Coordinates of C-alpha atoms and ligand atoms in Angstrom, one line a residue:
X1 CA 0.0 0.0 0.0
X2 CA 1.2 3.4 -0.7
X3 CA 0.9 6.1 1.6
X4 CA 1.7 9.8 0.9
X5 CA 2.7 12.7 3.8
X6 CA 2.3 16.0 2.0
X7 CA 4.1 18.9 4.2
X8 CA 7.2 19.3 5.3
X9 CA 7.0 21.7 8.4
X10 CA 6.6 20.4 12.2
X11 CA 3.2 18.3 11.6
X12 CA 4.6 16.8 7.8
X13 CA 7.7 15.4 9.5
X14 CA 6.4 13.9 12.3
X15 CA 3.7 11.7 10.6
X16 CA 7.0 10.6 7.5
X17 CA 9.2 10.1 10.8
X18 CA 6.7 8.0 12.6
X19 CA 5.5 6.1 9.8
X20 CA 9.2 5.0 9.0
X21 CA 9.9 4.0 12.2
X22 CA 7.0 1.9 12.9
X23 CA 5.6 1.2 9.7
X24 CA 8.6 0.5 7.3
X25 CA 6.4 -1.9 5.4
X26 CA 4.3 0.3 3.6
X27 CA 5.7 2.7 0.8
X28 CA 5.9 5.8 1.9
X29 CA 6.3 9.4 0.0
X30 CA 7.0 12.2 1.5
X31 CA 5.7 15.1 -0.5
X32 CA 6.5 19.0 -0.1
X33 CA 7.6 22.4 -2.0
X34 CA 10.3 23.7 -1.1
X35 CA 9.4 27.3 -2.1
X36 CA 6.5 27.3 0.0
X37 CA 8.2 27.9 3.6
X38 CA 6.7 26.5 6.6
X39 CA 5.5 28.7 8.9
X40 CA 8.2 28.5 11.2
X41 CA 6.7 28.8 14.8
X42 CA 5.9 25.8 17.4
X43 CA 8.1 25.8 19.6
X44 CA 6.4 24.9 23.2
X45 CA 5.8 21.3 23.8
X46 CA 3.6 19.2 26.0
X47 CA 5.4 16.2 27.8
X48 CA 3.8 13.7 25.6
X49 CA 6.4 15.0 22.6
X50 CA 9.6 14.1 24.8
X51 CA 8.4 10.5 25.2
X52 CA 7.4 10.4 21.4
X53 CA 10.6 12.1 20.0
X54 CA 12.8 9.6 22.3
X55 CA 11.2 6.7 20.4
X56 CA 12.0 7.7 17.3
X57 CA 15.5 9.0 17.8
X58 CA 16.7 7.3 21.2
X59 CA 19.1 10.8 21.7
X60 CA 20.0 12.2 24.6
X61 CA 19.4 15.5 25.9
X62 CA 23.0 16.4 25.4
X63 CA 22.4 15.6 22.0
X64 CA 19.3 17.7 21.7
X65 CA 20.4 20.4 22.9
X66 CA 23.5 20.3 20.9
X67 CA 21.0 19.6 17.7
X68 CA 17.5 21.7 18.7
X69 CA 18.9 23.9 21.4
X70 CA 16.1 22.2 23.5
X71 CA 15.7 23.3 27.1
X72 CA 13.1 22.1 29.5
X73 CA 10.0 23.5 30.3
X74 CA 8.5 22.6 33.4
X75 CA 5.5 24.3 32.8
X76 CA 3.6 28.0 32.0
X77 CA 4.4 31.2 34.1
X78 CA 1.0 33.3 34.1
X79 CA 2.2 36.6 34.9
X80 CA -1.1 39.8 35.4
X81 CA -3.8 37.5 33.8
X82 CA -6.9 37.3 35.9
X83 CA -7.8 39.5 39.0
X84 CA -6.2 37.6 41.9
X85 CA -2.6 37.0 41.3
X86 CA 0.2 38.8 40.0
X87 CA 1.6 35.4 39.1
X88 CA 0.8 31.9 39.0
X89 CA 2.0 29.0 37.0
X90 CA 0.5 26.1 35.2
X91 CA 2.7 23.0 36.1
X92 CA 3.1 19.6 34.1
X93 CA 2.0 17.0 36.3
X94 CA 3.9 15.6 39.2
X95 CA 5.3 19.2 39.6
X96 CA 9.0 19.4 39.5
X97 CA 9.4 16.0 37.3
X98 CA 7.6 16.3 34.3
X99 CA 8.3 18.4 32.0
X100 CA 8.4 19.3 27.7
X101 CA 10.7 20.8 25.5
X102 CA 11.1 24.0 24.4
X103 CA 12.6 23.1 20.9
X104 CA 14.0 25.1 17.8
X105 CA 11.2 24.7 15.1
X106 CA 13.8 24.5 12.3
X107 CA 16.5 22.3 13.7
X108 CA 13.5 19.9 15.1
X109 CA 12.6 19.5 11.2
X110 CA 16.1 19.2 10.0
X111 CA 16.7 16.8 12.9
X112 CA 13.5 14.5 11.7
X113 CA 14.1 14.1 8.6
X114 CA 17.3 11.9 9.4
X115 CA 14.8 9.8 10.6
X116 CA 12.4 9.5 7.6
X117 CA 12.7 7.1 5.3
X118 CA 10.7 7.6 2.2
X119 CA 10.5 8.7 -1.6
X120 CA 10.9 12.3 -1.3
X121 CA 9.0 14.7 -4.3
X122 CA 10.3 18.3 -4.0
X123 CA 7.5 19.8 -5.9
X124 CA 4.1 21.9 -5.7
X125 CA 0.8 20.0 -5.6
X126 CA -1.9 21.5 -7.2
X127 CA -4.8 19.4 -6.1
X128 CA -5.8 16.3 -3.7
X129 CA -9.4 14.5 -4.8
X130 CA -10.2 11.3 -2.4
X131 CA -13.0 9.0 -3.1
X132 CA -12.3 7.9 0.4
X133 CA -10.6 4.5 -1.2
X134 CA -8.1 6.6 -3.1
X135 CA -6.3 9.8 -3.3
X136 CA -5.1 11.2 -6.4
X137 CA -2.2 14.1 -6.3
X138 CA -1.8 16.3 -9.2
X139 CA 1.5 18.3 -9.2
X140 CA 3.1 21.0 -11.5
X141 CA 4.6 19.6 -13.3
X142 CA 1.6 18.2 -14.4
X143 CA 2.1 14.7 -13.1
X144 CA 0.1 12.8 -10.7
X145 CA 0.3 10.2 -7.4
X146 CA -2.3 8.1 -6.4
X147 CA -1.9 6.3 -2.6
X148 CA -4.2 4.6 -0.6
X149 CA -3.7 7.2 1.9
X150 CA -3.0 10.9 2.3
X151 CA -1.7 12.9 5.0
X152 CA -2.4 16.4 4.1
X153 CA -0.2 18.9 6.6
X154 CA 0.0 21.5 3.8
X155 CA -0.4 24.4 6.9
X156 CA -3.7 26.2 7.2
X157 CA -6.4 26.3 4.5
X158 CA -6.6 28.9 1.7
X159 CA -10.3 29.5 3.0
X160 CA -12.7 28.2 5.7
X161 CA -15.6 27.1 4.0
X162 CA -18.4 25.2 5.4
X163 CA -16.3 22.4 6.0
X164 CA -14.8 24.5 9.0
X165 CA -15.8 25.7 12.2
X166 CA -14.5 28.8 13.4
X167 CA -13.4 28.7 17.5
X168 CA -15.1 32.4 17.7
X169 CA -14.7 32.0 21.7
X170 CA -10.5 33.1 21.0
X171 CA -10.2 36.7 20.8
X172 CA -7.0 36.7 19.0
X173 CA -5.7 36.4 15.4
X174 CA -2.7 37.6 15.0
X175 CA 1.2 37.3 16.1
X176 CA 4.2 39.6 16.0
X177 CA 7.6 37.4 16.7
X178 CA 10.7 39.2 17.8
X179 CA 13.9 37.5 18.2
X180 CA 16.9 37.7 20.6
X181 CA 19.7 35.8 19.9
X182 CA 22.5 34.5 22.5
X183 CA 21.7 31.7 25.9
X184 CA 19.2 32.7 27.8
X185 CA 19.1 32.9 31.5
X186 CA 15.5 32.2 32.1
X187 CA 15.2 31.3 35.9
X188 CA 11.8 31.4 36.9
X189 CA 10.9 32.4 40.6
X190 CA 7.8 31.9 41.8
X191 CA 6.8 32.2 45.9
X192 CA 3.7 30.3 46.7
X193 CA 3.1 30.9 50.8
X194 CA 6.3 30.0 52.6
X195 CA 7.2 27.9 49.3
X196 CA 10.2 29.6 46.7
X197 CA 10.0 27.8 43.7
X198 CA 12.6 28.1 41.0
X199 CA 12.0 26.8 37.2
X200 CA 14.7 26.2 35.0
X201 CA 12.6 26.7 32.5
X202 CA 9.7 27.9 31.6
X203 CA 7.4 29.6 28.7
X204 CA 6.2 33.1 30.1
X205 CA 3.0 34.5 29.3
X206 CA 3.1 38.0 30.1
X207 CA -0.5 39.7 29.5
X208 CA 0.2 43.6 28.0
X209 CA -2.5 45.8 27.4
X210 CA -3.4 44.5 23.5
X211 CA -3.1 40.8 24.2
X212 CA -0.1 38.5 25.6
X213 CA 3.5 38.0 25.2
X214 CA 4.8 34.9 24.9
X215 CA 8.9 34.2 25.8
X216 CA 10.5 30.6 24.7
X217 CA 13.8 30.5 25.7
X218 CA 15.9 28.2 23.8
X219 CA 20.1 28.0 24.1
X220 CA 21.2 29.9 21.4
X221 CA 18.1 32.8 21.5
X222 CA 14.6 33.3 22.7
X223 CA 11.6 34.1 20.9
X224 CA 9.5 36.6 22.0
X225 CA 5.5 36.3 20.5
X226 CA 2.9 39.3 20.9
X227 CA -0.5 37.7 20.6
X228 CA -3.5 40.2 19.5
X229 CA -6.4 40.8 17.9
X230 CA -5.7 42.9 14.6
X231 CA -9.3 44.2 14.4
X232 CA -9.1 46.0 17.8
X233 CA -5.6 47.1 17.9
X234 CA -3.0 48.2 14.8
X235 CA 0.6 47.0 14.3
X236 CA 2.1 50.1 15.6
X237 CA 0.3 50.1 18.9
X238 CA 2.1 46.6 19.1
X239 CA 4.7 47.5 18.3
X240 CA 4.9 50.1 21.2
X241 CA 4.0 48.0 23.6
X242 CA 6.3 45.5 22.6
X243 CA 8.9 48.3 23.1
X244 CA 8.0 49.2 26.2
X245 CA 7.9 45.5 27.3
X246 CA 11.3 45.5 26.4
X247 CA 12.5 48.4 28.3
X248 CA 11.2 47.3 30.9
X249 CA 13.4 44.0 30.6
X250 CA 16.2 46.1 29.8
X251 CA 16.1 43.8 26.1
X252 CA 17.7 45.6 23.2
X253 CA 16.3 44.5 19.9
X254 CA 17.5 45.1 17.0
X255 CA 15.8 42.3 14.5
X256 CA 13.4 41.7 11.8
X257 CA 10.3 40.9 13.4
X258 CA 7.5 38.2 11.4
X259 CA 4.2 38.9 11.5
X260 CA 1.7 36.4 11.2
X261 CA -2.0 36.3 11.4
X262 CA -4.1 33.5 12.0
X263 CA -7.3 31.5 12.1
X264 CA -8.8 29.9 15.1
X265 CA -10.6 27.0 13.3
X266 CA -11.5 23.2 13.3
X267 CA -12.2 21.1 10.1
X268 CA -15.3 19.2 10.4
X269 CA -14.3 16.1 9.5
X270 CA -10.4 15.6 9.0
X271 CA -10.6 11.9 7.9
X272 CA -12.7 10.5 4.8
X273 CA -11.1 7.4 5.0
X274 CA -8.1 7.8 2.6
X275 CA -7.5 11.7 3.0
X276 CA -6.2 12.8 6.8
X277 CA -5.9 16.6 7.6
X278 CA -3.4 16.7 10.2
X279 CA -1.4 20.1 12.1
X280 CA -2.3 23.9 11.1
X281 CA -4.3 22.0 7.6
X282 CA -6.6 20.4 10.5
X283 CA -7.6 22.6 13.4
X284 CA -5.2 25.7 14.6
X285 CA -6.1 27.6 18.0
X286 CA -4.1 30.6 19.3
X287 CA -0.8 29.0 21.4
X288 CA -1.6 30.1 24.7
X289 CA -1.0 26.6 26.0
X290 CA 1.1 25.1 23.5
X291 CA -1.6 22.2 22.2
X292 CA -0.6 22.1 18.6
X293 CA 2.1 19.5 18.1
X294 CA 0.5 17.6 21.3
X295 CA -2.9 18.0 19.1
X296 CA -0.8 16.2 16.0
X297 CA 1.1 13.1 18.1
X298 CA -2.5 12.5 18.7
X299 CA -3.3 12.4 15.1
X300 CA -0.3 10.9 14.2
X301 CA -0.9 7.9 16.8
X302 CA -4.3 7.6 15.5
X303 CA -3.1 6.7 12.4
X304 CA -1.0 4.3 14.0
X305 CA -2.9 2.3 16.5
X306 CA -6.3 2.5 14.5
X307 CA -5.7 2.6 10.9
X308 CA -2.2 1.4 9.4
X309 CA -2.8 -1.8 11.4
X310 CA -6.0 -2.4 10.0
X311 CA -4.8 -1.5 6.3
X312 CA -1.9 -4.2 6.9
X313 CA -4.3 -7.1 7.0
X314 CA -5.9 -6.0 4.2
X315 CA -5.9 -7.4 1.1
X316 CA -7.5 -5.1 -1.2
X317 CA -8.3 -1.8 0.1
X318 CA -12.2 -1.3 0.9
X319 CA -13.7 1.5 1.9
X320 CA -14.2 2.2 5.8
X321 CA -17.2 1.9 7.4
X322 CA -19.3 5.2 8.1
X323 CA -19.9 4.5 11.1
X324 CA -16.2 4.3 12.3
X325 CA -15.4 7.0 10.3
X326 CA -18.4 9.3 12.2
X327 CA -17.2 8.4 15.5
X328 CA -13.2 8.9 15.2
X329 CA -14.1 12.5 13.2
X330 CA -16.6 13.4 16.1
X331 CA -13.2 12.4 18.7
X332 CA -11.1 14.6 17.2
X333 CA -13.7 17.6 17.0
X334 CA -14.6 17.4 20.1
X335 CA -11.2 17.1 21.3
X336 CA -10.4 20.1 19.9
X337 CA -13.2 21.8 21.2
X338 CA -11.9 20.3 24.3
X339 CA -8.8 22.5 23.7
X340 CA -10.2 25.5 22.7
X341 CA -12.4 26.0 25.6
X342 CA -9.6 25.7 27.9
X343 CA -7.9 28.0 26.7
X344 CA -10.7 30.6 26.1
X345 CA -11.4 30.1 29.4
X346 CA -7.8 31.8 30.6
X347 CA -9.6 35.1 29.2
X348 CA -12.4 34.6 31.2
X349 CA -11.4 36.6 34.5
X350 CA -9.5 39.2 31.9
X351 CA -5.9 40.6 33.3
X352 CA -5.1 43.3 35.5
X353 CA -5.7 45.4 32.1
X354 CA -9.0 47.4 31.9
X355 CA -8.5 48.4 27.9
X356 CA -10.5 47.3 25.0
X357 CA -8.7 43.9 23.8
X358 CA -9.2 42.7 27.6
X359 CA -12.8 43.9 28.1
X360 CA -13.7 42.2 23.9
X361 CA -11.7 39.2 25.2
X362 CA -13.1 38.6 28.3
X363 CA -17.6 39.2 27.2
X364 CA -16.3 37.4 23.8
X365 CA -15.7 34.0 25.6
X366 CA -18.8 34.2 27.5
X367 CA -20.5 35.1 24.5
X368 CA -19.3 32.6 22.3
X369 CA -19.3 29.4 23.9
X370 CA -22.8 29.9 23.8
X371 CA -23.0 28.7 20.2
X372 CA -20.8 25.9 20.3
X373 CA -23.0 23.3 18.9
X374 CA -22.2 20.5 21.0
X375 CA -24.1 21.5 23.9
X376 CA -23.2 18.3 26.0
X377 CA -20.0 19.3 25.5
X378 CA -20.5 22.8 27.0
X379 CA -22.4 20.8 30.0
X380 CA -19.3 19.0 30.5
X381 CA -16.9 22.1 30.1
X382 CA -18.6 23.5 33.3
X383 CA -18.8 20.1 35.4
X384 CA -14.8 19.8 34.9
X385 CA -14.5 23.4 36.4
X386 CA -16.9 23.1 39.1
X387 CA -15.2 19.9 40.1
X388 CA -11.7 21.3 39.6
X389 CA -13.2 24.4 41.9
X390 CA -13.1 21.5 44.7
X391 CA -9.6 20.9 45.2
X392 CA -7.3 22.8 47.5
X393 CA -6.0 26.2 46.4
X394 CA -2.9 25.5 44.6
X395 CA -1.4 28.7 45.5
X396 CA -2.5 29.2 49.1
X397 CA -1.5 25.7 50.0
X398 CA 0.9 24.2 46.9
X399 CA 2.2 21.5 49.5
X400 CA -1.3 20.0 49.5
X401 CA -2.3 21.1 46.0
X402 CA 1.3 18.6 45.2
X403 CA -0.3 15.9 47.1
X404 CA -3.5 15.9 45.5
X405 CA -2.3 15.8 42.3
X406 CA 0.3 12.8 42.5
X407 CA -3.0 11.0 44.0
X408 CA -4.9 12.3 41.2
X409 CA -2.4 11.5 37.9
X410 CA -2.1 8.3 39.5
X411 CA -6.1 7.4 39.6
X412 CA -6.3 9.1 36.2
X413 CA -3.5 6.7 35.4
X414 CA -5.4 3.9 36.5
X415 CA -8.8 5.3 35.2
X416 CA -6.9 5.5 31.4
X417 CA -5.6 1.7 32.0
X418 CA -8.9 1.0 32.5
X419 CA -10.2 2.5 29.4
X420 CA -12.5 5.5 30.4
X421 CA -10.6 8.6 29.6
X422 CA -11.6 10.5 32.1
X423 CA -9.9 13.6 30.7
X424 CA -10.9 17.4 29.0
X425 CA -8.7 17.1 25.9
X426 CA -5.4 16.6 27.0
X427 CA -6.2 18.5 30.7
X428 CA -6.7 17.0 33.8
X429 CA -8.3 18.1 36.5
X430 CA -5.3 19.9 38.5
X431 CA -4.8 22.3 35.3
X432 CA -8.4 23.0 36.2
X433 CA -7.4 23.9 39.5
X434 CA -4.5 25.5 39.1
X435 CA -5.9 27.7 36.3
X436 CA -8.9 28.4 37.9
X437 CA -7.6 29.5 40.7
X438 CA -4.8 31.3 39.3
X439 CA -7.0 33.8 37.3
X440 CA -9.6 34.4 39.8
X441 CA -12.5 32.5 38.7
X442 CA -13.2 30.3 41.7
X443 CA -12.5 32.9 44.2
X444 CA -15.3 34.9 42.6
X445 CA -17.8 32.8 41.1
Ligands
FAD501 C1 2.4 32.5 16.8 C2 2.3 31.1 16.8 C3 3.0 30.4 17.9 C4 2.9 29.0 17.9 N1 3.5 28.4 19.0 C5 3.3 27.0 19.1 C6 3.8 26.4 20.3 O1 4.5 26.9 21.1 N2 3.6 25.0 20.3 C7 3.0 24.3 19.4 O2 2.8 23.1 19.5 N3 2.5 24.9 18.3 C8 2.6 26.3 18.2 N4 2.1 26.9 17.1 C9 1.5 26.0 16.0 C10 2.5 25.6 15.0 O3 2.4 26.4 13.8 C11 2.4 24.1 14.6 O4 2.7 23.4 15.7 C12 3.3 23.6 13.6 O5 4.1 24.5 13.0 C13 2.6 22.8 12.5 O6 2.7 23.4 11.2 P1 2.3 22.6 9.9 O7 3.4 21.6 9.7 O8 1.0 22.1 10.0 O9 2.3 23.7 8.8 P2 3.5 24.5 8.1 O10 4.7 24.7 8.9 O11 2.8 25.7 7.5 O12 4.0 23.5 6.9 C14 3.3 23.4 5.7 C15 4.1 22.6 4.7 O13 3.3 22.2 3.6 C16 4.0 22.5 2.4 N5 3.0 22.9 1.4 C17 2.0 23.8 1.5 N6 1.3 23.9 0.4 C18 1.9 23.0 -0.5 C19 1.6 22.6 -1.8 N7 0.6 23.2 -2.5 N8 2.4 21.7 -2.4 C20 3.4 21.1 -1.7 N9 3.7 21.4 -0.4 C21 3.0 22.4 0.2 C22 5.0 23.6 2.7 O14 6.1 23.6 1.9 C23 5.4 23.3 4.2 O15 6.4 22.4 4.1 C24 2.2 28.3 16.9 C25 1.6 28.9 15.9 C26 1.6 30.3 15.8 C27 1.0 31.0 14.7

């Protein structure tokens, strides 16, 4: 069976790695032009990505960091978001021992595709039709491909049409990246009661008057990311800010900044049986909480457990059952649903801000939920928080809060073993907490 990756940015290389590693029967073509760059961002990670990226390379962290300039990120620094605390900080789970990557997005690419073993086409494709058996790609040059199977990470979609739903409840679109180059010293200090905890490291999320800043620090720079809306506030009033942001960290810049807008979308169905949508061609939500490579391993093991094992046995390829292929689309909507309401819900308290982005972003997510169309989900949404509203205060009494969660990841561990993901997307109930109370909204609801 032939199998065909088209992309060749963070989500394309991650589905032609993990096919070749664990998958080496089937022949594989990895498809991508290079005049089209990729996008160039992604660099947060969620702990899942260590555990996947050690499978298929076996390096070390030496070696990483010497390849991606990786450093570890132990978790997010929330700093004036919300109405309560100046700071908080949302930890991987058991705090202190888990932790991600903060990885370069270009060396993470260059880096994979050591690792991907494939027929590689360097060339434009002009169109992908799927019958749901078959997918036929036409090219440029005015030749075509037809595989059993598609991955289509070509980045986000020309247009959203009405096979899209747009996440209306983020209130921001757009991202200005800013660039400072040497090792970065990013201790993160963070006193919680009679506690002085100290990261090394962690993604900042600094809320400014138009929006947030993000900082990853990697070893040989850090990137700096203004997150906005563009329809409430111009470029130059960014810009400013960002200045003054810098000052105020006593950062000289001296760089060309990228700016980028964005969509906050979902496709309604990303599978048809032969043609998978995976990364920014799939779903894309503002990076507030770093879900989009997390959101692809998930894709990308999908694949994996559900469908290239079932193709294998195969002798002729037939067409998937409807039913099958209405249940896994619905998972993956309403997983990132999942997403997107978590992190709409950071706005929800607004920041220590009183200007219009914050006041928009804040009635927006109220608002909007309210026409997500899986209401069940939106019943479950508030059940999560009112039951992540009943453990201890994380910040008041962290030694606790620490407790609680190692007894909680281990029932959820045991809960998962068991089959019955008892999780909201990829959060489990101590982000809840620790969220929730960070920004305010279970001291005051
Ligand atoms: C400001 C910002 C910050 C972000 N931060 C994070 C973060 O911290 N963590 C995180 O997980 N994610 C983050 N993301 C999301 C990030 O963009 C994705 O994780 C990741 O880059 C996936 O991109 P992609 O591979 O889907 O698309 P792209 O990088 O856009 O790659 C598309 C590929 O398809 C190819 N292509 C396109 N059209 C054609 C064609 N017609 N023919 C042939 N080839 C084609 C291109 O050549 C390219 O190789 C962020 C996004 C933004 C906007």
């Amino acid at each position: 069976m032939k199998i065909a990756v088209i992309g060749g940015g963070t989500a394309g290389y991650i589905a032609a790695s993990h096919i070749s590693k664990h998958f080496p029967q089937f022949d594989l073509y990895h498809i991508y032009d290079s005049n089209i760059p990729t996008i160039g961002v992604g660099e947060g990670t969620t702990p899942y990505f260590l555990e996947w990226l050690e499978r298929i390379t076996n390096l070390s962290y030496a070696e990483l960091e010497k390849r991606c300039h990786v450093t570890r990120k132990f978790g997010i620094s929330f700093e004036n978001w919300g109405v309560e605390h100046e700071k908080f900080f949302h930890h991987f789970y058991p705090i202190g021992e888990q932790y991600s990557y903060h990885v370069s997005a270009r060396e993470i690419v260059n880096l994979l595709q050591e690792y991907v073993c494939a027929t590689q086409i360097d060339c434009q494709v002009t169109d992908v039709k799927s019958d749901g058996i078959s997918v036929n790609i036409a090219f440029a040059n005015h030749t075509n491909l037809e595989v059993d199977l598609a991955i289509d990470a070509r980045g986000f979609p020309k247009t959203l049409d009405e096979n899209y739903v747009k996440l209306s409840w983020i209130p921001t679109n757009a991202a200005l990246i800013r660039q400072i180059p040497g090792a970065n010293d990013n201790i993160i200090e963070l006193k919680i009661g009679s506690d002085l905890l100290k990261y090394q490291s962690a993604t900042r999320s600094i809320a400014r008057p138009h929006g947030w800043i993000f900082t990853i620090p990697l070893t040989n720079r850090t990137s700096y990311g203004y997150i906005y809306n563009r329809n409430i506030n111009s470029v130059s009033e960014i810009e400013a800010d960002f200045d003054e942001f810098f000052d105020s960290e006593a950062i000289t810049y001296a760089g060309q900044p990228k700016h980028l807008n964005f969509p906050n979308f979902t496709v309604r169905n990303c599978f048809d049986g032969a043609l998978f949508k995976i990364g920014n061609s799939a779903s894309f939500l503002e990076p507030l909480e770093a879900t989009a490579i997390g959101c692809i391993l998930k894709q990308v093991e999908a694949i994996g457990y559900w469908l290239l094992p079932a193709f294998a046995k195969l002798e002729t390829r037939e067409k998937l059952a409807e039913k099958d292929l209405k249940v896994f689309n619905q998972y993956f909507i309403n997983y990132v649903y999942k997403m997107s309401l978590f992190v709409g819900w950071h706005y929800a308290m607004g920041s220590r801000f009183h200007t219009k982005f914050w006041e928009f972003a804040k009635a927006n997510f109220y608002q909007e939920i309210e026409n997500l169309e899986n209401k069940k989900l939106l019943e479950e949404f508030y059940e999560v928080l009112e039951s992540g509203s009943k453990s201890p205060h994380p910040i008041e009494n962290f030694r606790e809060f620490s407790l609680t969660v190692a007894k909680t990841e281990k029932n959820i561990l045991s809960v998962l073993i068991e089959g019955i993901p008892k999780l909201f997307g990829q959060w489990t109930k101590p982000s809840f907490t620790e969220v929730g109370y960070g920004i305010g909204y279970f001291d005051h609801k």
